[in-house]
Amino acid sequence: MLTARLRRKISPRVLLGHPWVFANELETVEASATDGDVLRLMTHDGKFVGQGYYNSQSQIRIRLLTRDPKATIDAAYFFDQLERCWSYRKKLGYVENCRLVFGEADGLPQLIIDKFNDYFVLQTLALGIDRWKPALVEALEKIFQPKGIYERNDVPVRGLEGLPLQKGFLSAPFDTRIQIRENGLSFHVDLDQGQKTGYFLDQQDNRRAIQHIVREAEVLGAFTYTGTFEVHAAHYGARSVLGLDISASAVEMANANAALNGLSDRCRFEVANAFDVLKSWGKEGKSYDVVMLDPPAFTKSRETIQKAITGYKEINLRGMKLVRPGGFLVTSSCTNLIQPELFLQIIEMAAKDARRKIRQVTYQTQSADHPIVWGQENTQYLKFLIVQVQ
Ligand code: SAH
């Protein structure tokens, strides 16, 4: 079997369990190894570390799959891993929809599989796992007998691995505009045109957290995408709900989702730039009982993190100013570049600038089907906070 060796002074990171090995951490790689191959990784003095996929085109040269020297990495291995991932989700109570595989957090680096009841969306974001796509599809067919499997590999990070951006059917073609059920509500999901894999499953547990605070409330939601939080708010008894998103197709689907649940009388969506609208409504003295914000990441790289901090601070400040005294702000951040402590500091700064006192109702992370592995800080990325604003 092909091997690679770590440098003598390798950071303890890899030995302590982190699955990534960077280019500058490797002493040697066997000459006959080709990109995408599974290699055995050894320490400088020949002790076994793990097995993982190699790619000379990526700064992350090896991504470890297992620490077991005896594991055989073949189609059966991936079948077993998918079964293991599914039994974990079932154990946590997920039945219809869940992130079945969350990459590194499931020991399957750069593999994402979202399960939307009978439909599956797959992303293979590293060359090493992309090679196993046929085996993964076969395993899904065997375990779930799905109605359809779709590939959403139209993700720019694939470029860093030398992979093309592409999307399409991995099963017989089917209508990619599907419906799912969540918390007793129905939602249209567009697996082909929707953002990411079509739907943000990572907020599914958090959507329930607004249940009590929205009752009888006048609610404003911004960055609503297909309106999931807002439709929940109307369902949980809000008097009126207005949702804003900059994307016309998202707003169209959000209005369709309100209609699908018979909530159009109380819940509507408009196309708007939330930064502009929240600012001018603040100046006009408008106010709401509950303001919900779920903005995008604002940055993808560490170099421009200040841009994200400024964006989060600004939008939370504007949102908070619209909350009536005693009302609530529901706010999220979905980038792993902003650590939880920093996110809470940003909210604190926004409250100070808005001259409002805040009281924490709940602080949560991504839903439990996106496991957080301690010691792998990038597996925790979503922050979800509800505060009462005095
Ligand atoms: N809350 C949603 C996910 C939101 S994703 C859910 O749970 O499904 C972030 C959304 O912000 C995207 O739909 C994007 O179109 C929108 N967006 C980005 N910039 C915006 C802006 N300046 N104003 C309003 N919406 C914006």
mmCIF file of N, CA and C in Angstrom, residues 206-321:
data_model
loop_
_atom_site.group_PDB
_atom_site.id
_atom_site.type_symbol
_atom_site.label_atom_id
_atom_site.label_comp_id
_atom_site.label_asym_id
_atom_site.label_seq_id
_atom_site.Cartn_x
_atom_site.Cartn_y
_atom_site.Cartn_z
ATOM 1 N N ASN A 206 -33.572 24.902 15.434
ATOM 2 C CA ASN A 206 -33.718 26.281 15.924
ATOM 3 C C ASN A 206 -35.067 26.895 15.554
ATOM 4 N N ARG A 207 -35.645 26.430 14.445
ATOM 5 C CA ARG A 207 -36.928 27.017 14.033
ATOM 6 C C ARG A 207 -38.008 26.784 15.095
ATOM 7 N N ARG A 208 -37.850 25.721 15.844
ATOM 8 C CA ARG A 208 -38.826 25.445 16.920
ATOM 9 C C ARG A 208 -38.645 26.395 18.103
ATOM 10 N N ALA A 209 -37.452 26.968 18.219
ATOM 11 C CA ALA A 209 -37.133 27.787 19.401
ATOM 12 C C ALA A 209 -37.909 29.104 19.439
ATOM 13 N N ILE A 210 -38.539 29.487 18.321
ATOM 14 C CA ILE A 210 -39.270 30.766 18.309
ATOM 15 C C ILE A 210 -40.735 30.578 18.709
ATOM 16 N N GLN A 211 -41.126 29.353 18.956
ATOM 17 C CA GLN A 211 -42.535 28.972 19.140
ATOM 18 C C GLN A 211 -43.316 29.916 20.065
ATOM 19 N N HIS A 212 -42.770 30.214 21.242
ATOM 20 C CA HIS A 212 -43.544 30.978 22.231
ATOM 21 C C HIS A 212 -43.442 32.489 22.050
ATOM 22 N N ILE A 213 -42.270 32.959 21.652
ATOM 23 C CA ILE A 213 -42.074 34.418 21.593
ATOM 24 C C ILE A 213 -42.812 35.077 20.431
ATOM 25 N N VAL A 214 -43.232 34.312 19.446
ATOM 26 C CA VAL A 214 -43.909 34.933 18.287
ATOM 27 C C VAL A 214 -45.428 34.959 18.433
ATOM 28 N N ARG A 215 -45.948 34.314 19.472
ATOM 29 C CA ARG A 215 -47.410 34.278 19.623
ATOM 30 C C ARG A 215 -47.976 35.695 19.733
ATOM 31 N N GLU A 216 -48.987 36.014 18.933
ATOM 32 C CA GLU A 216 -49.650 37.330 18.919
ATOM 33 C C GLU A 216 -48.722 38.457 18.468
ATOM 34 N N ALA A 217 -47.545 38.132 17.989
ATOM 35 C CA ALA A 217 -46.547 39.171 17.699
ATOM 36 C C ALA A 217 -46.622 39.674 16.266
ATOM 37 N N GLU A 218 -46.117 40.906 16.101
ATOM 38 C CA GLU A 218 -45.878 41.444 14.770
ATOM 39 C C GLU A 218 -44.405 41.139 14.471
ATOM 40 N N VAL A 219 -44.173 40.359 13.434
ATOM 41 C CA VAL A 219 -42.830 39.820 13.220
ATOM 42 C C VAL A 219 -42.230 40.338 11.914
ATOM 43 N N LEU A 220 -40.942 40.723 11.989
ATOM 44 C CA LEU A 220 -40.195 41.059 10.776
ATOM 45 C C LEU A 220 -39.043 40.066 10.641
ATOM 46 N N GLY A 221 -38.930 39.442 9.466
ATOM 47 C CA GLY A 221 -37.798 38.542 9.209
ATOM 48 C C GLY A 221 -36.974 39.103 8.074
ATOM 49 N N ALA A 222 -35.646 39.057 8.214
ATOM 50 C CA ALA A 222 -34.801 39.498 7.099
ATOM 51 C C ALA A 222 -33.816 38.389 6.768
ATOM 52 N N PHE A 223 -33.439 38.300 5.500
ATOM 53 C CA PHE A 223 -32.605 37.195 4.982
ATOM 54 C C PHE A 223 -33.397 35.891 5.115
ATOM 55 N N THR A 224 -34.599 35.916 4.587
ATOM 56 C CA THR A 224 -35.545 34.820 4.860
ATOM 57 C C THR A 224 -35.352 33.597 3.980
ATOM 58 N N TYR A 225 -34.637 33.768 2.838
ATOM 59 C CA TYR A 225 -34.540 32.700 1.839
ATOM 60 C C TYR A 225 -35.953 32.212 1.516
ATOM 61 N N THR A 226 -36.276 30.932 1.695
ATOM 62 C CA THR A 226 -37.611 30.469 1.276
ATOM 63 C C THR A 226 -38.651 30.588 2.392
ATOM 64 N N GLY A 227 -38.323 31.387 3.422
ATOM 65 C CA GLY A 227 -39.323 31.763 4.406
ATOM 66 C C GLY A 227 -39.589 30.770 5.523
ATOM 67 N N THR A 228 -38.626 29.918 5.789
ATOM 68 C CA THR A 228 -38.878 28.845 6.755
ATOM 69 C C THR A 228 -39.183 29.366 8.166
ATOM 70 N N PHE A 229 -38.357 30.291 8.652
ATOM 71 C CA PHE A 229 -38.592 30.823 10.003
ATOM 72 C C PHE A 229 -39.929 31.580 10.049
ATOM 73 N N GLU A 230 -40.204 32.331 8.985
ATOM 74 C CA GLU A 230 -41.383 33.193 8.966
ATOM 75 C C GLU A 230 -42.664 32.353 8.909
ATOM 76 N N VAL A 231 -42.656 31.297 8.090
ATOM 77 C CA VAL A 231 -43.833 30.422 8.025
ATOM 78 C C VAL A 231 -44.040 29.742 9.388
ATOM 79 N N HIS A 232 -42.944 29.371 10.032
ATOM 80 C CA HIS A 232 -43.061 28.830 11.394
ATOM 81 C C HIS A 232 -43.704 29.862 12.321
ATOM 82 N N ALA A 233 -43.240 31.122 12.215
ATOM 83 C CA ALA A 233 -43.770 32.176 13.102
ATOM 84 C C ALA A 233 -45.283 32.316 12.922
ATOM 85 N N ALA A 234 -45.731 32.337 11.660
ATOM 86 C CA ALA A 234 -47.175 32.472 11.405
ATOM 87 C C ALA A 234 -47.915 31.261 11.973
ATOM 88 N N HIS A 235 -47.344 30.084 11.780
ATOM 89 C CA HIS A 235 -47.941 28.850 12.290
ATOM 90 C C HIS A 235 -48.018 28.857 13.824
ATOM 91 N N TYR A 236 -47.006 29.427 14.467
ATOM 92 C CA TYR A 236 -46.976 29.454 15.936
ATOM 93 C C TYR A 236 -47.826 30.594 16.513
ATOM 94 N N GLY A 237 -48.539 31.311 15.654
ATOM 95 C CA GLY A 237 -49.524 32.260 16.190
ATOM 96 C C GLY A 237 -49.183 33.722 16.076
ATOM 97 N N ALA A 238 -48.202 34.082 15.243
ATOM 98 C CA ALA A 238 -47.901 35.504 15.055
ATOM 99 C C ALA A 238 -49.103 36.188 14.408
ATOM 100 N N ARG A 239 -49.311 37.455 14.761
ATOM 101 C CA ARG A 239 -50.422 38.208 14.190
ATOM 102 C C ARG A 239 -50.136 38.545 12.730
ATOM 103 N N SER A 240 -48.903 39.014 12.477
ATOM 104 C CA SER A 240 -48.512 39.295 11.097
ATOM 105 C C SER A 240 -47.019 39.052 10.948
ATOM 106 N N VAL A 241 -46.638 38.597 9.760
ATOM 107 C CA VAL A 241 -45.222 38.320 9.502
ATOM 108 C C VAL A 241 -44.855 38.908 8.145
ATOM 109 N N LEU A 242 -43.785 39.703 8.137
ATOM 110 C CA LEU A 242 -43.251 40.215 6.875
ATOM 111 C C LEU A 242 -41.823 39.703 6.744
ATOM 112 N N GLY A 243 -41.517 39.077 5.604
ATOM 113 C CA GLY A 243 -40.173 38.553 5.365
ATOM 114 C C GLY A 243 -39.510 39.260 4.196
ATOM 115 N N LEU A 244 -38.201 39.519 4.317
ATOM 116 C CA LEU A 244 -37.453 40.219 3.270
ATOM 117 C C LEU A 244 -36.265 39.388 2.811
ATOM 118 N N ASP A 245 -36.077 39.333 1.500
ATOM 119 C CA ASP A 245 -34.861 38.722 0.964
ATOM 120 C C ASP A 245 -34.508 39.444 -0.324
ATOM 121 N N ILE A 246 -33.222 39.471 -0.628
ATOM 122 C CA ILE A 246 -32.754 40.192 -1.817
ATOM 123 C C ILE A 246 -32.986 39.383 -3.090
ATOM 124 N N SER A 247 -33.205 38.086 -2.919
ATOM 125 C CA SER A 247 -33.374 37.211 -4.080
ATOM 126 C C SER A 247 -34.856 37.059 -4.452
ATOM 127 N N ALA A 248 -35.181 37.452 -5.698
ATOM 128 C CA ALA A 248 -36.578 37.399 -6.145
ATOM 129 C C ALA A 248 -37.084 35.960 -6.176
ATOM 130 N N SER A 249 -36.224 35.009 -6.572
ATOM 131 C CA SER A 249 -36.695 33.619 -6.651
ATOM 132 C C SER A 249 -36.943 33.057 -5.247
ATOM 133 N N ALA A 250 -36.118 33.486 -4.269
ATOM 134 C CA ALA A 250 -36.342 33.046 -2.888
ATOM 135 C C ALA A 250 -37.676 33.589 -2.376
ATOM 136 N N VAL A 251 -37.946 34.862 -2.662
ATOM 137 C CA VAL A 251 -39.185 35.491 -2.202
ATOM 138 C C VAL A 251 -40.398 34.816 -2.844
ATOM 139 N N GLU A 252 -40.268 34.483 -4.122
ATOM 140 C CA GLU A 252 -41.368 33.798 -4.810
ATOM 141 C C GLU A 252 -41.667 32.460 -4.121
ATOM 142 N N MET A 253 -40.604 31.735 -3.796
ATOM 143 C CA MET A 253 -40.821 30.442 -3.151
ATOM 144 C C MET A 253 -41.308 30.607 -1.719
ATOM 145 N N ALA A 254 -40.852 31.663 -1.047
ATOM 146 C CA ALA A 254 -41.303 31.922 0.325
ATOM 147 C C ALA A 254 -42.811 32.182 0.329
ATOM 148 N N ASN A 255 -43.290 32.995 -0.625
ATOM 149 C CA ASN A 255 -44.732 33.251 -0.713
ATOM 150 C C ASN A 255 -45.484 31.960 -1.044
ATOM 151 N N ALA A 256 -44.877 31.122 -1.889
ATOM 152 C CA ALA A 256 -45.507 29.833 -2.204
ATOM 153 C C ALA A 256 -45.555 28.944 -0.952
ATOM 154 N N ASN A 257 -44.534 29.034 -0.111
ATOM 155 C CA ASN A 257 -44.518 28.235 1.124
ATOM 156 C C ASN A 257 -45.587 28.709 2.119
ATOM 157 N N ALA A 258 -45.790 30.027 2.177
ATOM 158 C CA ALA A 258 -46.859 30.544 3.045
ATOM 159 C C ALA A 258 -48.203 30.017 2.550
ATOM 160 N N ALA A 259 -48.410 30.060 1.228
ATOM 161 C CA ALA A 259 -49.668 29.591 0.640
ATOM 162 C C ALA A 259 -49.845 28.082 0.878
ATOM 163 N N LEU A 260 -48.773 27.347 0.706
ATOM 164 C CA LEU A 260 -48.827 25.891 0.871
ATOM 165 C C LEU A 260 -49.347 25.496 2.256
ATOM 166 N N ASN A 261 -49.073 26.352 3.241
ATOM 167 C CA ASN A 261 -49.499 26.060 4.609
ATOM 168 C C ASN A 261 -50.749 26.847 5.022
ATOM 169 N N GLY A 262 -51.388 27.480 4.034
ATOM 170 C CA GLY A 262 -52.612 28.228 4.318
ATOM 171 C C GLY A 262 -52.371 29.430 5.221
ATOM 172 N N LEU A 263 -51.196 30.054 5.108
ATOM 173 C CA LEU A 263 -50.859 31.151 6.023
ATOM 174 C C LEU A 263 -50.653 32.485 5.305
ATOM 175 N N SER A 264 -51.057 32.546 4.018
ATOM 176 C CA SER A 264 -50.802 33.759 3.224
ATOM 177 C C SER A 264 -51.478 34.995 3.795
ATOM 178 N N ASP A 265 -52.569 34.822 4.537
ATOM 179 C CA ASP A 265 -53.252 35.993 5.096
ATOM 180 C C ASP A 265 -52.400 36.700 6.150
ATOM 181 N N ARG A 266 -51.503 35.969 6.790
ATOM 182 C CA ARG A 266 -50.713 36.553 7.876
ATOM 183 C C ARG A 266 -49.224 36.647 7.577
ATOM 184 N N CYS A 267 -48.819 36.050 6.455
ATOM 185 C CA CYS A 267 -47.383 35.922 6.216
ATOM 186 C C CYS A 267 -47.070 36.243 4.760
ATOM 187 N N ARG A 268 -46.314 37.333 4.533
ATOM 188 C CA ARG A 268 -45.968 37.663 3.144
ATOM 189 C C ARG A 268 -44.501 38.081 3.060
ATOM 190 N N PHE A 269 -44.015 38.022 1.833
ATOM 191 C CA PHE A 269 -42.583 38.257 1.608
ATOM 192 C C PHE A 269 -42.384 39.282 0.514
ATOM 193 N N GLU A 270 -41.327 40.079 0.653
ATOM 194 C CA GLU A 270 -40.999 41.089 -0.358
ATOM 195 C C GLU A 270 -39.509 41.057 -0.668
ATOM 196 N N VAL A 271 -39.201 41.441 -1.907
ATOM 197 C CA VAL A 271 -37.794 41.552 -2.301
ATOM 198 C C VAL A 271 -37.249 42.866 -1.753
ATOM 199 N N ALA A 272 -36.164 42.806 -1.008
ATOM 200 C CA ALA A 272 -35.568 44.038 -0.471
ATOM 201 C C ALA A 272 -34.147 43.774 -0.021
ATOM 202 N N ASN A 273 -33.339 44.835 -0.056
ATOM 203 C CA ASN A 273 -32.017 44.770 0.561
ATOM 204 C C ASN A 273 -32.205 45.104 2.037
ATOM 205 N N ALA A 274 -31.970 44.124 2.880
ATOM 206 C CA ALA A 274 -32.275 44.277 4.305
ATOM 207 C C ALA A 274 -31.493 45.425 4.938
ATOM 208 N N PHE A 275 -30.257 45.640 4.480
ATOM 209 C CA PHE A 275 -29.453 46.714 5.071
ATOM 210 C C PHE A 275 -30.142 48.068 4.864
ATOM 211 N N ASP A 276 -30.595 48.307 3.635
ATOM 212 C CA ASP A 276 -31.232 49.597 3.324
ATOM 213 C C ASP A 276 -32.567 49.740 4.041
ATOM 214 N N VAL A 277 -33.395 48.711 3.912
ATOM 215 C CA VAL A 277 -34.760 48.796 4.432
ATOM 216 C C VAL A 277 -34.767 48.932 5.962
ATOM 217 N N LEU A 278 -33.969 48.125 6.645
ATOM 218 C CA LEU A 278 -33.964 48.204 8.114
ATOM 219 C C LEU A 278 -33.489 49.572 8.584
ATOM 220 N N LYS A 279 -32.523 50.137 7.849
ATOM 221 C CA LYS A 279 -32.015 51.466 8.225
ATOM 222 C C LYS A 279 -33.117 52.518 8.083
ATOM 223 N N SER A 280 -33.775 52.507 6.930
ATOM 224 C CA SER A 280 -34.770 53.575 6.738
ATOM 225 C C SER A 280 -35.989 53.369 7.628
ATOM 226 N N TRP A 281 -36.370 52.127 7.879
ATOM 227 C CA TRP A 281 -37.505 51.902 8.786
ATOM 228 C C TRP A 281 -37.175 52.325 10.214
ATOM 229 N N GLY A 282 -35.922 52.147 10.600
ATOM 230 C CA GLY A 282 -35.486 52.610 11.929
ATOM 231 C C GLY A 282 -35.647 54.115 12.035
ATOM 232 N N LYS A 283 -35.229 54.815 10.976
ATOM 233 C CA LYS A 283 -35.330 56.287 10.963
ATOM 234 C C LYS A 283 -36.783 56.738 11.002
ATOM 235 N N GLU A 284 -37.646 55.961 10.326
ATOM 236 C CA GLU A 284 -39.076 56.314 10.292
ATOM 237 C C GLU A 284 -39.790 55.975 11.602
ATOM 238 N N GLY A 285 -39.090 55.269 12.502
ATOM 239 C CA GLY A 285 -39.689 54.936 13.798
ATOM 240 C C GLY A 285 -40.585 53.700 13.767
ATOM 241 N N LYS A 286 -40.468 52.867 12.724
ATOM 242 C CA LYS A 286 -41.248 51.620 12.683
ATOM 243 C C LYS A 286 -40.767 50.682 13.786
ATOM 244 N N SER A 287 -41.648 49.797 14.231
ATOM 245 C CA SER A 287 -41.189 48.833 15.242
ATOM 246 C C SER A 287 -41.962 47.524 15.148
ATOM 247 N N TYR A 288 -41.346 46.475 15.691
ATOM 248 C CA TYR A 288 -41.912 45.113 15.660
ATOM 249 C C TYR A 288 -41.739 44.457 17.022
ATOM 250 N N ASP A 289 -42.555 43.432 17.263
ATOM 251 C CA ASP A 289 -42.402 42.674 18.515
ATOM 252 C C ASP A 289 -41.222 41.712 18.422
ATOM 253 N N VAL A 290 -41.030 41.163 17.225
ATOM 254 C CA VAL A 290 -39.927 40.205 17.027
ATOM 255 C C VAL A 290 -39.241 40.517 15.696
ATOM 256 N N VAL A 291 -37.917 40.611 15.733
ATOM 257 C CA VAL A 291 -37.134 40.769 14.496
ATOM 258 C C VAL A 291 -36.217 39.557 14.382
ATOM 259 N N MET A 292 -36.248 38.919 13.205
ATOM 260 C CA MET A 292 -35.419 37.718 12.999
ATOM 261 C C MET A 292 -34.422 37.980 11.874
ATOM 262 N N LEU A 293 -33.151 37.668 12.132
ATOM 263 C CA LEU A 293 -32.092 37.904 11.140
ATOM 264 C C LEU A 293 -31.312 36.613 10.910
ATOM 265 N N ASP A 294 -31.098 36.263 9.656
ATOM 266 C CA ASP A 294 -30.275 35.086 9.349
ATOM 267 C C ASP A 294 -29.406 35.385 8.128
ATOM 268 N N PRO A 295 -28.478 36.344 8.294
ATOM 269 C CA PRO A 295 -27.710 36.816 7.136
ATOM 270 C C PRO A 295 -26.706 35.784 6.609
ATOM 271 N N PRO A 296 -26.228 35.976 5.382
ATOM 272 C CA PRO A 296 -25.213 35.084 4.828
ATOM 273 C C PRO A 296 -23.859 35.315 5.497
ATOM 274 N N ALA A 297 -22.845 34.575 5.060
ATOM 275 C CA ALA A 297 -21.544 34.586 5.755
ATOM 276 C C ALA A 297 -20.774 35.904 5.638
ATOM 277 N N PHE A 298 -21.053 36.706 4.646
ATOM 278 C CA PHE A 298 -20.358 37.976 4.368
ATOM 279 C C PHE A 298 -18.905 37.798 3.935
ATOM 280 N N THR A 299 -18.236 36.744 4.352
ATOM 281 C CA THR A 299 -16.863 36.502 3.893
ATOM 282 C C THR A 299 -16.580 35.012 3.904
ATOM 283 N N LYS A 300 -15.645 34.607 3.062
ATOM 284 C CA LYS A 300 -15.260 33.199 3.048
ATOM 285 C C LYS A 300 -13.804 33.031 3.460
ATOM 286 N N SER A 301 -13.116 34.150 3.666
ATOM 287 C CA SER A 301 -11.699 34.000 3.988
ATOM 288 C C SER A 301 -11.322 34.788 5.240
ATOM 289 N N ARG A 302 -10.301 34.276 5.916
ATOM 290 C CA ARG A 302 -9.817 34.879 7.144
ATOM 291 C C ARG A 302 -9.352 36.324 6.928
ATOM 292 N N GLU A 303 -8.832 36.613 5.720
ATOM 293 C CA GLU A 303 -8.256 37.933 5.431
ATOM 294 C C GLU A 303 -9.313 39.035 5.503
ATOM 295 N N THR A 304 -10.542 38.677 5.130
ATOM 296 C CA THR A 304 -11.567 39.723 5.085
ATOM 297 C C THR A 304 -12.579 39.556 6.219
ATOM 298 N N ILE A 305 -12.110 38.982 7.325
ATOM 299 C CA ILE A 305 -13.015 38.706 8.442
ATOM 300 C C ILE A 305 -13.609 39.996 9.014
ATOM 301 N N GLN A 306 -12.808 41.088 8.919
ATOM 302 C CA GLN A 306 -13.305 42.369 9.432
ATOM 303 C C GLN A 306 -14.590 42.783 8.718
ATOM 304 N N LYS A 307 -14.667 42.433 7.432
ATOM 305 C CA LYS A 307 -15.852 42.741 6.637
ATOM 306 C C LYS A 307 -17.090 42.046 7.226
ATOM 307 N N ALA A 308 -16.890 40.813 7.638
ATOM 308 C CA ALA A 308 -17.998 40.050 8.216
ATOM 309 C C ALA A 308 -18.403 40.639 9.563
ATOM 310 N N ILE A 309 -17.396 40.994 10.375
ATOM 311 C CA ILE A 309 -17.693 41.567 11.697
ATOM 312 C C ILE A 309 -18.509 42.848 11.528
ATOM 313 N N THR A 310 -18.069 43.703 10.607
ATOM 314 C CA THR A 310 -18.779 44.957 10.346
ATOM 315 C C THR A 310 -20.206 44.682 9.879
ATOM 316 N N GLY A 311 -20.357 43.732 8.976
ATOM 317 C CA GLY A 311 -21.683 43.388 8.450
ATOM 318 C C GLY A 311 -22.624 42.892 9.537
ATOM 319 N N TYR A 312 -22.145 41.955 10.356
ATOM 320 C CA TYR A 312 -22.990 41.407 11.435
ATOM 321 C C TYR A 312 -23.365 42.485 12.444
ATOM 322 N N LYS A 313 -22.372 43.317 12.789
ATOM 323 C CA LYS A 313 -22.629 44.360 13.786
ATOM 324 C C LYS A 313 -23.700 45.321 13.251
ATOM 325 N N GLU A 314 -23.506 45.747 12.011
ATOM 326 C CA GLU A 314 -24.399 46.725 11.395
ATOM 327 C C GLU A 314 -25.840 46.205 11.315
ATOM 328 N N ILE A 315 -26.000 44.978 10.844
ATOM 329 C CA ILE A 315 -27.362 44.476 10.633
ATOM 330 C C ILE A 315 -28.047 44.206 11.978
ATOM 331 N N ASN A 316 -27.278 43.759 12.969
ATOM 332 C CA ASN A 316 -27.877 43.519 14.285
ATOM 333 C C ASN A 316 -28.249 44.814 14.981
ATOM 334 N N LEU A 317 -27.419 45.829 14.768
ATOM 335 C CA LEU A 317 -27.739 47.153 15.309
ATOM 336 C C LEU A 317 -29.055 47.660 14.704
ATOM 337 N N ARG A 318 -29.144 47.553 13.383
ATOM 338 C CA ARG A 318 -30.362 48.033 12.705
ATOM 339 C C ARG A 318 -31.583 47.213 13.111
ATOM 340 N N GLY A 319 -31.389 45.913 13.245
ATOM 341 C CA GLY A 319 -32.497 45.040 13.650
ATOM 342 C C GLY A 319 -32.963 45.347 15.063
ATOM 343 N N MET A 320 -32.004 45.519 15.959
ATOM 344 C CA MET A 320 -32.335 45.763 17.368
ATOM 345 C C MET A 320 -33.124 47.059 17.551
ATOM 346 N N LYS A 321 -32.767 48.060 16.751
ATOM 347 C CA LYS A 321 -33.452 49.353 16.853
ATOM 348 C C LYS A 321 -34.923 49.240 16.494
#
